[in-house]
Amino acid sequence: MSAVLDDMDSRPGSTTSLLRTVIGLYLRDAGGWMSAKDIVTLMEALGTSGTVTRTALGRLRKKDVVLQEARDGVPGFTLTEGAATMLARGDRRIYNPRSMSASDPWCLISFSIPETEREKRHQLRRRLHWIGCGTVAAGLWICPDSLRVEVEEILADLDLRSMATIFVTETPLVGGSLQDAASKWWDLDAVAELHRDFIREHTWVSGNGADIPASSGEAVEPSPEAFAAYVQCIDRWRIIPYLDPGLPSAFLPADWPGAQGTALFSRIVAAYAEPSGQFVRSVLQETAGVAVS
């Protein structure tokens, strides 16, 4: 299994995670290649030195996320094919958080894997967890049916499809309440805390040297601060749409913070995505101008 298939292998806020976020946001828009100098410049806006950035780039090379490639004698990096697929999957999750309705179908994954394949069994459970599946029992997992394609991809990648059976079903009939069942199948307290942490950290975001509310109509100017605010927002948010299965309200406590977190994220994207992109384009254009002159 290629390491690039694991979207969650770096802790949000770490240098490697921030670098992955920068690459995911901007390398594809830059034509699929970016010079090492430009990457260092962008990471400096996030408070990371060139030495630390180059070390992190080395880590991403070992994880098959980027390939080193020089163009016109300029050292730079491009994405691997596996990384491009991973980032496209991440885009769908990050910008389109799931929200399941009461009538939507469910997917049950039943598997029995022998002890001789215990490492694959461990990987299967880990990866099912990281796409938002819940554990009904050791060999029985549950998720919204919208995730079935990803479940099939995981089983195929681990060569375990013949050891698993997938059921598509209506709402499970449980002995107690749906909320009690959901709290056993998923660690909803941990997911709720992720949302609350995000809300606490991003109710106010930095731009133009001053704190402004993401909900205000005030325009944000392109700047290193706007870029840093946006990248850090995406980096903090990116694991939440994976771990939050987007359960129907009947499965959730009354004070569930998911809708508030999602709305805040959407406001920040609306305010900061374009100014951040403009800052990145200005950095790339400045380098291109120096190269031509």
Coordinates of C-alpha atoms in Angstrom, one line a residue:
M1 CA 0.0 0.0 0.0
S2 CA 1.4 3.4 -1.0
A3 CA 1.8 5.9 1.8
V4 CA 0.2 8.5 -0.3
L5 CA -3.2 6.8 0.0
D6 CA -3.2 7.7 3.7
D7 CA -4.6 11.3 3.8
M8 CA -4.2 11.6 7.6
D9 CA -0.6 10.7 8.2
S10 CA 0.5 14.1 9.4
R11 CA -0.8 16.1 12.4
P12 CA -2.6 19.4 11.5
G13 CA -0.5 22.3 12.4
S14 CA 2.8 20.5 11.9
T15 CA 5.3 21.7 9.2
T16 CA 4.6 18.6 7.1
S17 CA 0.9 19.0 7.3
L18 CA 1.0 22.7 6.4
L19 CA 3.3 21.9 3.5
R20 CA 0.9 19.3 2.2
T21 CA -1.9 21.8 2.5
V22 CA 0.0 24.4 0.5
I23 CA 0.8 21.8 -2.1
G24 CA -2.8 20.6 -2.2
L25 CA -4.2 24.1 -2.5
Y26 CA -1.8 25.7 -5.0
L27 CA 0.6 23.3 -6.8
R28 CA -2.1 22.0 -9.2
D29 CA -3.3 25.6 -10.0
A30 CA 0.3 26.5 -10.7
G31 CA 0.4 24.1 -13.6
G32 CA 1.4 21.0 -11.6
W33 CA 4.9 22.2 -10.8
M34 CA 6.3 24.7 -8.4
S35 CA 9.9 25.8 -7.8
A36 CA 11.6 24.9 -4.6
K37 CA 12.3 28.6 -4.0
D38 CA 8.6 29.5 -4.3
I39 CA 7.6 26.7 -1.9
V40 CA 10.1 28.0 0.6
T41 CA 8.8 31.6 0.2
L42 CA 5.2 30.5 0.8
M43 CA 6.2 28.4 3.8
E44 CA 8.1 31.4 5.2
A45 CA 4.7 33.3 5.2
L46 CA 3.6 30.5 7.6
G47 CA 6.6 31.1 9.9
T48 CA 8.6 28.1 8.7
S49 CA 12.3 28.5 7.8
G50 CA 13.8 27.3 4.5
T51 CA 15.8 24.6 6.2
V52 CA 12.7 23.1 7.9
T53 CA 10.7 23.3 4.7
R54 CA 13.3 21.4 2.7
T55 CA 13.4 18.7 5.4
A56 CA 9.6 18.5 5.1
L57 CA 9.8 18.3 1.3
G58 CA 12.2 15.3 1.8
R59 CA 9.5 13.6 3.9
L60 CA 6.9 14.1 1.3
R61 CA 9.2 12.7 -1.4
K62 CA 9.6 9.6 0.7
K63 CA 5.9 9.3 1.1
D64 CA 5.4 9.5 -2.7
V65 CA 3.5 12.8 -2.5
V66 CA 5.9 14.9 -4.6
L67 CA 8.6 14.2 -7.1
Q68 CA 11.7 16.4 -7.5
E69 CA 11.8 17.8 -11.0
A70 CA 13.9 20.6 -12.5
R71 CA 12.5 22.8 -15.3
D72 CA 14.8 25.1 -17.3
G73 CA 17.5 24.4 -14.7
V74 CA 15.3 25.5 -11.8
P75 CA 14.8 22.9 -9.0
G76 CA 11.2 22.2 -8.2
F77 CA 8.5 19.7 -7.4
T78 CA 5.6 18.0 -9.1
L79 CA 2.9 15.7 -7.8
T80 CA 2.9 12.0 -8.1
E81 CA -0.1 10.3 -9.7
G82 CA -1.2 8.9 -6.4
A83 CA -1.0 12.3 -4.7
A84 CA -3.1 13.9 -7.4
T85 CA -5.8 11.3 -6.8
M86 CA -5.6 11.7 -3.0
L87 CA -5.9 15.5 -3.3
A88 CA -8.9 15.3 -5.6
R89 CA -10.5 13.1 -3.0
G90 CA -9.6 15.5 -0.3
D91 CA -11.1 18.4 -2.2
R92 CA -14.4 16.7 -2.4
R93 CA -14.4 16.1 1.4
I94 CA -13.1 19.4 2.5
Y95 CA -15.4 21.6 0.4
N96 CA -18.5 19.4 0.4
P97 CA -19.0 18.1 4.0
R98 CA -21.4 15.2 4.2
S99 CA -24.9 15.7 5.6
M100 CA -27.0 12.5 5.6
S101 CA -30.8 12.7 5.6
A102 CA -33.1 10.4 7.5
S103 CA -34.1 8.5 4.4
D104 CA -30.6 7.9 3.0
P105 CA -29.3 4.3 2.8
W106 CA -26.6 2.9 5.0
C107 CA -23.6 0.7 4.2
L108 CA -22.6 -2.3 6.4
I109 CA -19.2 -3.8 6.0
S110 CA -18.8 -7.3 7.4
F111 CA -15.3 -9.0 7.2
S112 CA -13.5 -12.0 8.6
I113 CA -9.7 -11.8 8.1
P114 CA -7.4 -14.6 9.3
E115 CA -4.7 -14.1 11.9
T116 CA -2.1 -14.6 9.1
E117 CA -3.3 -11.3 7.6
R118 CA -3.6 -9.4 10.9
E119 CA -1.5 -6.4 9.6
K120 CA -4.0 -6.0 6.7
R121 CA -6.8 -6.3 9.2
H122 CA -5.3 -3.5 11.3
Q123 CA -4.8 -1.3 8.2
L124 CA -8.4 -2.0 7.1
R125 CA -9.8 -0.9 10.5
R126 CA -7.6 2.1 10.6
R127 CA -8.6 3.3 7.1
L128 CA -12.3 2.6 7.7
H129 CA -12.1 4.8 10.8
W130 CA -10.3 7.6 8.9
I131 CA -13.1 7.8 6.3
G132 CA -15.8 8.1 8.9
C133 CA -17.0 4.6 9.4
G134 CA -18.3 3.4 12.8
T135 CA -17.7 0.2 14.6
V136 CA -20.8 -2.0 15.4
A137 CA -18.6 -5.0 16.3
A138 CA -15.0 -6.0 15.6
G139 CA -15.9 -7.4 12.1
L140 CA -18.9 -5.2 11.4
W141 CA -18.6 -1.6 10.4
I142 CA -21.2 1.0 9.3
C143 CA -21.2 4.2 7.3
P144 CA -23.4 6.3 5.1
D145 CA -23.9 4.5 1.7
S146 CA -22.3 7.6 0.1
L147 CA -19.0 6.2 1.3
R148 CA -19.4 2.8 -0.3
V149 CA -17.1 3.7 -3.2
E150 CA -14.3 4.6 -0.9
V151 CA -14.9 1.4 1.2
E152 CA -14.6 -0.6 -2.0
E153 CA -11.4 1.2 -2.9
I154 CA -9.9 0.4 0.5
L155 CA -10.8 -3.3 0.3
A156 CA -9.4 -3.5 -3.2
D157 CA -6.2 -1.7 -2.3
L158 CA -5.6 -4.1 0.6
D159 CA -6.6 -7.1 -1.5
L160 CA -9.3 -8.0 1.0
R161 CA -12.4 -7.8 -1.2
S162 CA -12.9 -11.5 -1.1
M163 CA -13.0 -11.5 2.7
A164 CA -15.7 -8.8 3.0
T165 CA -19.4 -8.6 2.4
I166 CA -21.1 -5.2 1.9
F167 CA -24.8 -4.7 2.7
V168 CA -26.9 -1.7 1.7
T169 CA -29.7 -1.2 4.2
E170 CA -32.2 1.2 5.6
T171 CA -31.8 2.7 9.1
P172 CA -30.7 0.0 11.4
L173 CA -33.2 -1.2 14.1
V174 CA -31.5 -0.8 17.4
G175 CA -32.5 -2.0 20.9
G176 CA -32.2 1.5 22.5
S177 CA -32.2 5.0 21.0
L178 CA -30.4 5.9 17.8
Q179 CA -28.3 8.4 19.7
D180 CA -27.1 5.8 22.1
A181 CA -26.2 3.5 19.3
A182 CA -24.4 6.2 17.4
S183 CA -22.4 7.2 20.5
K184 CA -21.2 3.5 20.7
W185 CA -20.4 3.1 17.0
W186 CA -18.6 6.5 16.6
D187 CA -16.5 8.6 19.0
L188 CA -18.9 11.5 18.6
D189 CA -17.4 13.3 21.6
A190 CA -14.1 13.5 19.9
V191 CA -15.6 14.7 16.6
A192 CA -17.7 17.3 18.4
E193 CA -14.5 18.5 20.2
L194 CA -12.8 18.9 16.8
H195 CA -15.7 21.1 15.6
R196 CA -15.6 23.1 18.8
D197 CA -11.8 23.6 18.7
F198 CA -12.2 24.8 15.1
I199 CA -14.9 27.3 16.1
R200 CA -12.8 28.6 19.0
E201 CA -9.7 29.0 16.8
H202 CA -11.4 30.5 13.8
T203 CA -14.3 32.7 14.9
W204 CA -11.9 35.5 14.2
V205 CA -9.2 35.3 11.5
S206 CA -6.3 37.5 10.7
G207 CA -6.1 39.6 7.6
N208 CA -4.3 42.8 6.6
G209 CA -2.6 43.0 10.0
A210 CA -5.8 43.2 11.9
D211 CA -8.4 40.7 13.3
I212 CA -11.6 40.8 11.3
P213 CA -14.7 38.6 11.7
A214 CA -15.0 36.0 8.9
S215 CA -18.7 36.8 8.8
S216 CA -18.3 40.5 8.0
G217 CA -18.6 41.9 4.5
E218 CA -15.3 43.6 4.7
A219 CA -13.0 42.6 1.8
V220 CA -9.7 40.9 2.6
E221 CA -6.7 42.2 0.7
P222 CA -4.1 39.8 -0.7
S223 CA -1.2 39.5 1.8
P224 CA 1.0 37.0 3.6
E225 CA -1.4 37.3 6.5
A226 CA -4.4 36.4 4.4
F227 CA -2.5 33.5 2.9
A228 CA -1.4 32.2 6.3
A229 CA -4.9 32.5 7.8
Y230 CA -6.5 30.6 4.9
V231 CA -3.9 27.8 4.8
Q232 CA -4.0 27.3 8.6
C233 CA -7.8 27.2 8.4
I234 CA -7.8 24.5 5.7
D235 CA -5.1 22.6 7.5
R236 CA -7.1 22.5 10.8
W237 CA -10.4 21.7 9.0
R238 CA -9.3 19.0 6.7
I239 CA -9.5 16.1 9.1
I240 CA -13.0 17.0 10.3
P241 CA -15.0 16.0 7.1
Y242 CA -13.2 12.7 7.2
L243 CA -14.0 11.8 10.8
D244 CA -17.5 13.3 10.8
P245 CA -19.8 10.9 9.0
G246 CA -22.5 13.6 8.7
L247 CA -25.2 11.6 10.6
P248 CA -28.9 12.5 10.5
S249 CA -30.1 14.6 13.4
A250 CA -31.9 11.7 15.0
F251 CA -28.4 10.1 15.7
L252 CA -26.9 13.3 17.2
P253 CA -27.1 15.1 20.5
A254 CA -29.1 18.4 20.6
D255 CA -26.0 20.5 21.0
W256 CA -24.1 19.0 18.0
P257 CA -21.8 21.7 16.7
G258 CA -21.3 20.4 13.2
A259 CA -23.6 22.9 11.4
Q260 CA -21.9 25.8 13.2
G261 CA -18.4 24.6 12.3
T262 CA -19.4 24.0 8.7
A263 CA -21.0 27.4 8.4
L264 CA -17.9 29.1 9.9
F265 CA -15.6 27.2 7.5
S266 CA -17.7 28.3 4.5
R267 CA -17.5 32.0 5.6
I268 CA -13.8 31.8 5.9
V269 CA -13.4 30.2 2.5
A270 CA -15.6 32.9 1.0
A271 CA -13.5 35.7 2.6
Y272 CA -10.0 34.3 2.2
A273 CA -9.7 31.8 -0.7
E274 CA -9.3 34.4 -3.4
P275 CA -7.0 36.8 -1.5
S276 CA -4.8 33.9 -0.6
G277 CA -4.7 32.7 -4.2
Q278 CA -3.8 36.2 -5.4
F279 CA -0.9 36.3 -2.9
V280 CA 0.4 33.0 -4.2
R281 CA 0.1 34.1 -7.8
S282 CA 2.0 37.3 -7.0
V283 CA 4.8 35.2 -5.5
L284 CA 5.0 33.0 -8.5
Q285 CA 4.9 35.9 -10.9
E286 CA 7.6 37.7 -9.1
T287 CA 9.9 34.7 -9.4
A288 CA 9.0 34.3 -13.1
G289 CA 9.9 37.9 -13.7
V290 CA 13.3 37.5 -12.0
A291 CA 13.9 34.4 -14.1
V292 CA 13.1 36.2 -17.4
S293 CA 15.1 39.4 -16.6

